Coordinates of C-alpha atoms in Angstrom, one line a residue:
M199 CA 109.1 108.4 63.2
T200 CA 107.3 111.9 64.1
V201 CA 109.5 113.7 66.5
R202 CA 107.3 114.0 69.5
H203 CA 107.7 116.9 72.6
C204 CA 106.3 116.5 76.2
S205 CA 104.5 118.3 76.6
L206 CA 105.6 119.5 80.4
P207 CA 103.2 121.3 82.4
R208 CA 104.1 124.5 84.0
Q209 CA 106.0 124.1 87.8
P210 CA 104.2 125.3 90.4
V211 CA 106.5 128.4 91.9
P212 CA 107.9 128.1 95.7
A213 CA 107.4 130.4 98.2
H214 CA 110.5 130.6 100.6
P215 CA 110.4 133.0 103.8
P216 CA 112.7 136.0 103.2
G217 CA 116.3 136.4 103.9
L218 CA 117.3 132.4 103.5
A219 CA 120.9 132.0 102.6
A220 CA 121.7 130.9 98.9
E221 CA 122.8 127.4 100.2
R222 CA 119.5 126.8 102.0
L223 CA 117.2 127.8 98.9
G224 CA 119.3 126.0 96.8
A225 CA 118.9 122.6 99.1
L226 CA 115.2 123.8 99.3
T227 CA 114.4 124.1 95.8
G228 CA 116.1 120.9 94.3
G229 CA 114.9 118.3 96.8
R230 CA 111.1 120.3 97.3
R231 CA 109.8 117.0 94.3
L232 CA 111.9 114.7 95.8
W233 CA 110.2 111.7 97.1
V234 CA 111.8 110.1 100.4
N235 CA 114.3 107.6 100.3
G236 CA 112.6 104.4 101.2
T237 CA 109.3 105.4 100.1
V238 CA 106.6 103.1 98.0
L239 CA 104.8 104.4 95.0
H240 CA 101.3 103.4 94.1
Y241 CA 100.1 103.6 90.9
C242 CA 97.7 102.2 88.9
F243 CA 95.8 103.0 85.1
F244 CA 92.4 104.9 84.2
E245 CA 90.5 102.5 82.1
G246 CA 87.2 101.8 80.2
T247 CA 86.0 105.1 79.1
E248 CA 83.5 106.4 82.1
D249 CA 86.8 109.1 82.9
G250 CA 88.1 111.3 80.5
S251 CA 87.9 115.1 79.2
R252 CA 87.1 117.5 77.0
I253 CA 90.2 118.5 73.9
T254 CA 90.1 121.0 71.8
V255 CA 89.9 119.9 68.6
P256 CA 93.3 121.8 66.4
G257 CA 92.0 124.2 64.2
T258 CA 88.5 124.1 64.7
G259 CA 87.9 125.7 68.2
Q260 CA 85.5 122.9 68.4
T261 CA 86.1 120.5 71.8
R262 CA 85.6 116.8 72.2
W263 CA 85.3 114.3 74.9
V264 CA 87.9 111.7 75.0
P265 CA 88.5 109.4 77.6
W266 CA 91.4 108.4 79.9
G267 CA 91.6 104.9 79.4
G268 CA 94.2 102.7 77.5
A269 CA 94.3 99.3 76.3
K270 CA 95.9 96.4 78.2
E271 CA 99.2 96.7 75.4
Q272 CA 99.5 100.5 76.3
R273 CA 99.0 99.5 80.5
D274 CA 101.7 96.8 79.6
V275 CA 104.2 98.7 78.5
V276 CA 104.3 101.4 81.1
R277 CA 104.6 98.7 83.7
E278 CA 107.5 97.0 81.8
C279 CA 109.2 100.6 82.3
F280 CA 108.3 100.7 85.9
E281 CA 110.4 98.0 86.0
E282 CA 113.2 98.9 84.0
W283 CA 113.1 102.1 86.6
A284 CA 113.4 99.9 89.7
G285 CA 115.7 97.9 87.6
L286 CA 118.4 100.0 88.6
G287 CA 117.8 99.1 92.8
L288 CA 116.4 102.2 93.6
G289 CA 115.4 102.5 96.8
L290 CA 111.8 103.7 96.1
T291 CA 109.3 100.6 95.3
F292 CA 107.0 100.9 92.4
T293 CA 103.5 98.8 93.1
E294 CA 100.5 98.7 90.8
V295 CA 97.3 99.5 93.1
P296 CA 93.6 99.2 91.3
D297 CA 92.3 102.0 93.8
R298 CA 93.3 105.2 92.6
T299 CA 92.1 106.6 95.9
E300 CA 95.3 105.0 96.7
A301 CA 97.2 105.9 94.7
E302 CA 99.9 108.5 94.5
L303 CA 100.4 108.2 90.3
R304 CA 97.5 107.8 88.1
I305 CA 97.9 106.7 84.5
G306 CA 95.2 107.6 81.9
F307 CA 96.1 107.4 77.7
Q308 CA 94.1 110.7 76.6
H309 CA 94.7 111.2 72.7
G310 CA 95.8 114.4 71.3
D311 CA 96.4 115.6 75.2
G312 CA 100.0 114.8 74.3
S313 CA 102.6 112.9 77.3
W314 CA 103.3 114.4 81.0
S315 CA 103.7 114.3 84.0
A316 CA 103.5 115.5 87.0
V317 CA 107.5 116.5 88.6
G318 CA 108.0 114.3 91.7
R319 CA 105.8 114.8 95.1
D320 CA 104.4 118.1 92.6
A321 CA 102.0 114.5 91.7
L322 CA 100.2 115.3 94.9
R323 CA 98.9 118.1 94.3
T324 CA 96.6 116.7 92.0
G325 CA 93.1 115.3 93.1
V326 CA 92.7 111.7 93.4
H327 CA 90.0 111.5 90.1
E328 CA 92.6 113.6 88.3
R329 CA 96.0 112.1 86.3
T330 CA 99.0 112.9 87.4
M331 CA 100.7 111.8 84.3
N332 CA 98.6 111.2 80.7
F333 CA 100.4 109.0 77.4
G334 CA 98.7 111.1 74.4
W335 CA 99.9 108.5 72.1
D336 CA 101.3 104.8 70.9
L337 CA 103.6 103.6 73.3
T338 CA 103.8 100.3 71.3
A339 CA 104.7 102.2 67.7
P340 CA 108.3 101.8 67.0
G341 CA 110.3 104.2 69.2
E342 CA 107.7 105.4 71.1
R343 CA 108.4 103.2 74.7
A344 CA 111.2 106.0 75.2
A345 CA 107.8 108.4 76.3
A346 CA 106.6 105.8 79.1
L347 CA 110.9 106.0 80.8
H348 CA 111.0 110.3 80.3
Q349 CA 107.3 110.9 81.3
I350 CA 108.4 108.0 84.8
G351 CA 111.8 110.2 85.0
H352 CA 109.5 113.0 85.8
A353 CA 107.7 111.4 88.5
L354 CA 110.9 111.0 90.0
G355 CA 111.8 114.4 90.3
M356 CA 113.7 114.4 87.2
L357 CA 113.1 117.4 84.2
H358 CA 114.4 118.2 80.7
E359 CA 118.3 117.6 80.2
H360 CA 117.4 120.5 76.7
Q361 CA 116.5 123.1 79.6
S362 CA 119.4 122.4 82.2
P363 CA 122.1 126.3 81.9
Y364 CA 124.4 123.8 81.5
A365 CA 123.7 122.8 77.9
G366 CA 125.0 125.7 76.0
I367 CA 121.9 125.1 73.8
H368 CA 121.4 128.6 71.9
W369 CA 117.9 128.4 70.1
D370 CA 116.4 130.1 66.9
D371 CA 113.2 130.6 69.0
E372 CA 111.3 131.3 66.5
A373 CA 111.8 128.2 64.5
V374 CA 110.8 126.6 67.9
Y375 CA 107.4 128.0 68.3
D376 CA 106.8 127.4 64.8
E377 CA 107.5 123.8 64.7
L378 CA 105.6 122.9 68.6
A379 CA 102.8 125.1 66.5
G380 CA 101.9 122.4 64.4
P381 CA 100.9 119.2 64.6
P382 CA 101.6 117.0 66.1
H383 CA 102.0 118.7 68.9
Y384 CA 99.9 122.4 68.7
F385 CA 101.5 124.0 71.8
S386 CA 100.4 127.3 72.4
R387 CA 104.0 129.8 72.9
D388 CA 103.5 129.8 76.1
R389 CA 103.8 125.6 76.5
T390 CA 106.8 125.5 73.7
Y391 CA 108.4 128.0 76.5
D392 CA 108.0 126.0 79.6
S393 CA 108.4 122.8 78.1
I394 CA 111.3 123.6 75.4
L395 CA 113.4 126.9 75.5
R396 CA 113.2 127.5 79.5
K397 CA 116.5 127.2 81.0
L398 CA 116.4 125.9 84.0
G399 CA 118.0 127.3 88.0
P400 CA 121.5 126.0 88.9
D401 CA 119.2 124.8 91.9
E402 CA 116.7 122.9 89.9
V403 CA 119.0 120.2 88.1
D404 CA 121.4 117.5 89.2
G405 CA 124.7 117.6 88.3
S406 CA 126.8 120.3 86.1
V407 CA 127.2 118.4 82.5
W408 CA 124.3 118.1 79.9
D409 CA 124.2 114.3 78.9
P410 CA 122.4 114.4 75.3
Q411 CA 122.1 110.8 75.4
S412 CA 119.9 111.4 78.6
I413 CA 115.7 109.7 78.7
M414 CA 114.9 112.9 79.5
Q415 CA 116.3 114.6 76.3
S416 CA 114.1 115.3 73.4
A417 CA 115.3 114.4 70.0
F418 CA 114.8 117.5 68.0
P419 CA 114.9 117.4 64.0
A420 CA 117.6 120.0 62.1
G421 CA 117.0 123.7 62.1
L422 CA 116.7 124.8 65.3
I423 CA 119.6 124.7 67.4
L424 CA 122.3 127.7 66.9
E425 CA 124.9 126.6 69.2
P426 CA 126.0 123.7 69.6
E427 CA 127.3 123.8 65.8
Q428 CA 127.5 119.8 66.1
Y429 CA 124.0 120.5 66.8
R430 CA 123.1 121.8 63.5
G431 CA 121.1 118.3 62.6
G432 CA 119.3 117.7 65.4
V433 CA 119.8 115.7 68.5
H434 CA 119.0 112.1 68.6
P435 CA 119.2 110.7 71.8
P436 CA 118.9 107.2 71.6
G437 CA 116.1 106.5 73.6
T438 CA 116.9 104.5 76.7
L439 CA 118.2 105.6 80.7
S440 CA 121.8 106.6 79.5
P441 CA 124.7 106.0 82.3
A442 CA 124.3 109.6 83.7
D443 CA 120.9 109.0 84.3
K444 CA 121.1 105.7 86.3
E445 CA 124.0 107.5 88.3
S446 CA 122.0 110.7 88.5
V447 CA 118.6 108.7 90.1
L448 CA 121.0 106.1 92.4
R449 CA 122.5 109.6 93.5
R450 CA 118.7 110.8 94.6
Y451 CA 117.5 107.8 95.7
P452 CA 120.0 105.3 97.1
S453 CA 119.6 101.4 97.4
V454 CA 118.1 101.0 100.5
P455 CA 119.1 98.1 102.3
V456 CA 117.1 95.6 103.1
A457 CA 117.9 92.9 106.5
P458 CA 117.5 89.8 105.7
T459 CA 113.9 88.0 106.4
P460 CA 114.0 85.0 108.2
A461 CA 111.8 81.6 107.0
L462 CA 109.4 82.4 110.4
V463 CA 109.0 85.7 111.8
P464 CA 107.7 85.5 115.0
F465 CA 105.7 88.6 115.3
H466 CA 103.4 88.3 118.6
S467 CA 102.1 85.7 120.8
V468 CA 99.0 84.9 122.5
P469 CA 98.8 83.6 125.9
L470 CA 96.6 81.8 126.4
G471 CA 95.0 83.4 128.9
L472 CA 92.0 84.9 126.9
G473 CA 89.0 83.2 127.4
P474 CA 86.9 81.6 124.8
G475 CA 85.3 84.6 122.5
E476 CA 88.1 86.5 124.0
Q477 CA 90.2 88.3 121.1
A478 CA 93.7 90.3 120.9
D479 CA 95.1 92.6 117.7
F480 CA 98.9 92.5 116.3
R481 CA 100.2 95.0 114.4
I482 CA 102.8 93.9 111.4
D483 CA 104.9 96.3 109.4
P484 CA 106.3 94.3 106.5
P485 CA 110.3 94.6 105.8
E486 CA 109.5 94.1 102.0
T487 CA 106.9 93.8 99.7
R488 CA 106.3 89.8 99.0
D489 CA 103.4 87.1 99.7
Y490 CA 103.5 86.4 103.9
T491 CA 102.1 83.3 105.4
V492 CA 99.5 85.5 108.3
G493 CA 98.5 82.9 110.6
T494 CA 98.8 80.7 113.9
F495 CA 99.9 77.3 115.4
G496 CA 99.1 76.1 119.0
D497 CA 96.6 74.4 121.4
A498 CA 92.9 76.5 120.3
D499 CA 90.0 77.1 117.9
R500 CA 90.3 79.9 116.3
V501 CA 89.8 82.5 114.2
V502 CA 92.7 85.0 112.2
V503 CA 91.8 87.6 111.1
L504 CA 93.8 90.5 108.6
F505 CA 93.1 94.4 108.4
E506 CA 95.5 96.7 106.1
E507 CA 95.3 100.2 108.4
R508 CA 94.3 103.0 106.0
D509 CA 93.9 106.6 107.6
G510 CA 93.9 105.1 111.1
E511 CA 91.2 102.7 110.4
P512 CA 91.8 98.9 109.4
R513 CA 90.6 98.0 106.5
F514 CA 89.5 93.9 106.9
L515 CA 91.7 92.5 103.4
A516 CA 91.0 88.1 104.6
A517 CA 89.7 85.5 107.0
D518 CA 90.8 82.0 108.5
D519 CA 88.7 80.1 110.9
D520 CA 90.6 77.0 111.5
G521 CA 86.6 75.2 112.1
G522 CA 86.8 73.7 115.6
T523 CA 89.6 71.6 114.3
A524 CA 92.7 73.3 116.6
R525 CA 94.2 73.0 113.3
D526 CA 96.7 76.0 112.1
A527 CA 94.9 78.5 110.8
A528 CA 96.6 81.4 107.9
I529 CA 96.0 83.3 105.6
L530 CA 98.3 83.9 102.1
A531 CA 98.6 87.5 101.7
R532 CA 100.4 90.1 99.6
L533 CA 101.9 92.7 102.3
V534 CA 103.5 96.1 100.9
R535 CA 106.4 97.6 102.7
G536 CA 105.5 100.7 103.9
R537 CA 101.9 100.0 105.2
R538 CA 100.5 98.5 108.2
Y539 CA 98.7 95.7 108.9
H540 CA 96.7 93.8 111.7
V541 CA 96.1 91.1 112.5
R542 CA 93.4 89.6 114.6
I543 CA 93.7 86.6 116.9
R544 CA 90.0 85.3 118.7
L545 CA 90.2 82.6 120.6
Y546 CA 86.7 79.6 120.9
S547 CA 88.7 77.5 123.2
A548 CA 91.6 76.3 124.6
W549 CA 92.5 72.4 124.4
G550 CA 95.7 72.8 126.6
P551 CA 98.4 74.4 128.2
G552 CA 101.4 77.0 126.5
E553 CA 100.2 79.5 124.1
T554 CA 98.9 80.1 120.6
A555 CA 101.7 82.0 118.5
V556 CA 100.9 84.6 115.8
M557 CA 103.1 84.0 113.4
C558 CA 104.4 85.4 109.8
W559 CA 106.7 83.6 107.6

């Protein structure tokens, strides 16, 4: 199997006011890329051939257009890897969305552009029509699934293990530059330095021990490492999440306990004081991501409309009209924890005393 390396983009240097204590500066630097625990991270895939960019053809000085879309088989590998990270019980939720403007993580599959990802919240600096992550080779090939786990690790705010100041690696620098200057990488010296040789600061890493088995540790052939002696023959991580990876990411994003959801959760009630043709709006903050039935029961003809709040404005999702039969009006919808929804009830006529309850279960 060809040894391939992540081409981690150059990291922006944060600007801090002068005079900060070392402890405060370390806390700001170490946590600035981490998502707020409990965040719902939305991801989407570029598909088809409309979106793409021109990349340089190595050795020719020419460029060619290469689309960002990926086949279903490639997307499925990435989906499985999101599920593997989520399966650790993180305090983050991953949700796939079809609209790139709704996604913090936007994933392309441009061959020839390497595999890379923005680190943590650095993804928010990227325009909504640009990629925050790319896979430049076939993820379904033997051993290549590790690239998807690795890039998702970057998206969670993790950096390269081999760049840890605690790794104690003494590189043969020129041998590393020569190795990555050729196929399949064609890295510039700057890219090799940024992705391989640069030592991270102690405030950029989590923990004080090097984990050569980490998913964030790249594989290296023999002849690139001078010290430690036992790694002169190369570093060959298994390409899976190590115990230290799991411990580290859970330290960053501890599990968020979710209160048990009763079978039937009333959010609000609409008094029958509403006259025919009048309406009322109520908010829903779902306690977890799942399919809900949103509707009403009571003695009235009514219509139920469900909206999702985006940028302070309601976006229509679905509606149900009981058709003048006074039956319960209900909508089945997938609601995402962390997003806000509105239910609009419009009464046509009332059939008796009491109230119409707005329910979500």
